[in-house]
XYZ file of C-alpha atoms in Angstrom:
145
model
C 1.021 -37.408 -13.652
C 1.416 -33.315 -16.013
C 5.066 -32.250 -16.502
C 3.775 -28.559 -16.853
C 6.418 -27.201 -18.961
C 4.009 -29.956 -21.025
C 0.711 -28.734 -20.163
C 0.082 -25.924 -22.576
C 2.314 -25.799 -26.640
C 4.528 -22.286 -27.047
C 1.394 -21.720 -29.700
C -1.465 -21.699 -26.600
C 1.181 -19.656 -24.300
C 1.490 -17.419 -26.906
C -2.107 -16.727 -28.098
C -2.681 -16.510 -23.839
C -0.233 -14.156 -23.518
C -1.708 -12.196 -26.539
C -4.856 -12.729 -25.056
C -3.976 -11.611 -21.217
C -1.929 -7.978 -23.154
C -5.548 -7.994 -25.636
C -7.517 -7.452 -22.066
C -4.390 -5.243 -20.239
C -4.714 -2.900 -23.209
C -8.438 -0.809 -21.855
C -7.739 -1.365 -18.260
C -4.788 -0.433 -15.114
C -6.310 -3.552 -14.096
C -3.486 -6.493 -14.194
C -4.049 -10.348 -14.690
C -1.264 -12.910 -14.303
C -2.014 -16.876 -14.560
C 0.251 -19.444 -12.558
C 0.079 -22.925 -13.451
C 1.720 -25.524 -11.416
C 1.419 -29.468 -10.628
C 0.041 -29.602 -7.068
C -1.375 -28.150 -4.481
C -1.123 -28.988 -0.471
C -4.343 -27.234 -0.046
C -7.533 -25.043 -1.190
C -7.237 -24.441 -5.006
C -8.425 -20.699 -3.328
C -6.510 -20.549 -0.461
C -2.695 -20.984 -2.511
C -4.813 -18.895 -5.477
C -4.559 -16.389 -2.426
C -1.099 -17.643 -0.878
C 0.694 -17.308 -5.269
C -1.386 -13.756 -5.064
C 1.033 -13.002 -2.470
C 3.945 -14.007 -3.918
C 3.497 -12.611 -7.384
C 3.138 -9.354 -4.943
C -0.655 -8.780 -6.660
C -1.659 -7.281 -3.911
C 0.973 -4.052 -4.666
C -0.950 -3.037 -7.852
C -2.111 0.932 -6.630
C -5.425 0.501 -7.534
C -5.752 -3.668 -6.359
C -7.192 -4.548 -8.772
C -5.163 -7.498 -9.502
C -6.790 -11.557 -11.609
C -5.142 -14.021 -10.618
C -6.593 -17.318 -12.003
C -4.275 -20.803 -10.594
C -4.236 -23.932 -11.684
C -3.513 -27.148 -10.083
C -3.477 -29.165 -13.062
C -2.318 -33.006 -11.304
C -5.180 -32.235 -8.971
C -7.308 -31.115 -11.680
C -8.392 -28.015 -9.397
C -8.243 -24.060 -10.086
C -9.557 -20.479 -9.149
C -9.471 -16.843 -9.801
C -8.467 -14.759 -6.680
C -8.979 -10.806 -7.070
C -7.623 -8.009 -5.837
C -10.320 -6.077 -3.594
C -10.684 -3.327 -6.080
C -12.008 -5.235 -8.253
C -13.595 -7.383 -6.101
C -15.687 -4.927 -4.410
C -16.831 -3.889 -8.495
C -17.309 -7.459 -10.121
C -20.993 -9.153 -9.994
C -21.982 -11.016 -7.085
C -21.601 -14.308 -8.830
C -19.456 -13.002 -11.520
C -16.477 -15.237 -9.959
C -18.443 -18.448 -9.822
C -20.112 -17.608 -13.439
C -16.132 -17.000 -14.845
C -14.573 -20.545 -13.593
C -18.098 -22.205 -15.153
C -17.046 -20.813 -18.144
C -13.555 -21.911 -18.318
C -13.789 -25.539 -16.912
C -16.958 -26.457 -19.338
C -13.440 -25.669 -21.788
C -11.303 -27.843 -19.636
C -13.422 -30.276 -18.660
C -13.486 -30.435 -22.841
C -9.225 -30.548 -22.559
C -8.719 -27.524 -24.242
C -6.909 -25.612 -21.323
C -6.202 -23.059 -23.865
C -9.631 -21.018 -24.903
C -10.779 -22.025 -21.050
C -7.687 -19.429 -19.782
C -8.516 -17.391 -22.798
C -12.769 -17.196 -22.376
C -11.527 -16.603 -18.340
C -8.852 -13.967 -19.479
C -10.968 -11.957 -21.682
C -14.092 -11.908 -18.699
C -11.610 -10.631 -16.570
C -10.929 -7.692 -18.393
C -13.778 -6.873 -19.876
C -14.907 -6.689 -16.010
C -11.254 -4.125 -15.564
C -12.292 -1.941 -18.551
C -15.328 -1.506 -17.652
C -14.313 -0.001 -13.869
C -10.858 0.663 -14.226
C -10.300 2.066 -17.929
C -6.877 2.756 -18.904
C -5.371 5.702 -18.445
C -3.899 7.679 -20.059
C 0.006 7.358 -18.116
C -1.070 3.568 -17.642
C 1.775 1.042 -16.761
C 2.017 -2.160 -17.232
C 2.499 -3.145 -13.219
C 3.492 -7.369 -13.548
C 4.398 -9.385 -15.829
C 2.140 -11.120 -18.543
C 4.228 -14.094 -19.132
C 2.611 -17.585 -17.091
C 4.160 -17.902 -14.377
C 5.063 -21.620 -12.656
C 5.788 -23.164 -8.870
């Protein structure tokens, strides 16, 4: 069993947080990463639960994106709020997951997460540009369950 505290090194975590900060720099959107050991339900359903537990549905423009991983189950999901889901191309989240999964299959979880964050960030930037009075509504730190 993988210990989620050691799933990523401190340096890898810092690089992921920096990728979130860079992605959010040009958008009002919010990106979070949540890691837990296992889930007893479908990864997408659990991602939706975590999305609400982290209060990501409370962003002003409904433009939060959660990348959820259950490491022992080797499953992950991306959950976007209504604002971003309504404007991304039809298969955007699937293509983002595929790009991430290619890295995950090689054991490169850090790069998979960073690529997913960057792809989500580019969509958020194009649909939700940063306003002059934008504030970071959610933490950029990786949350754990």
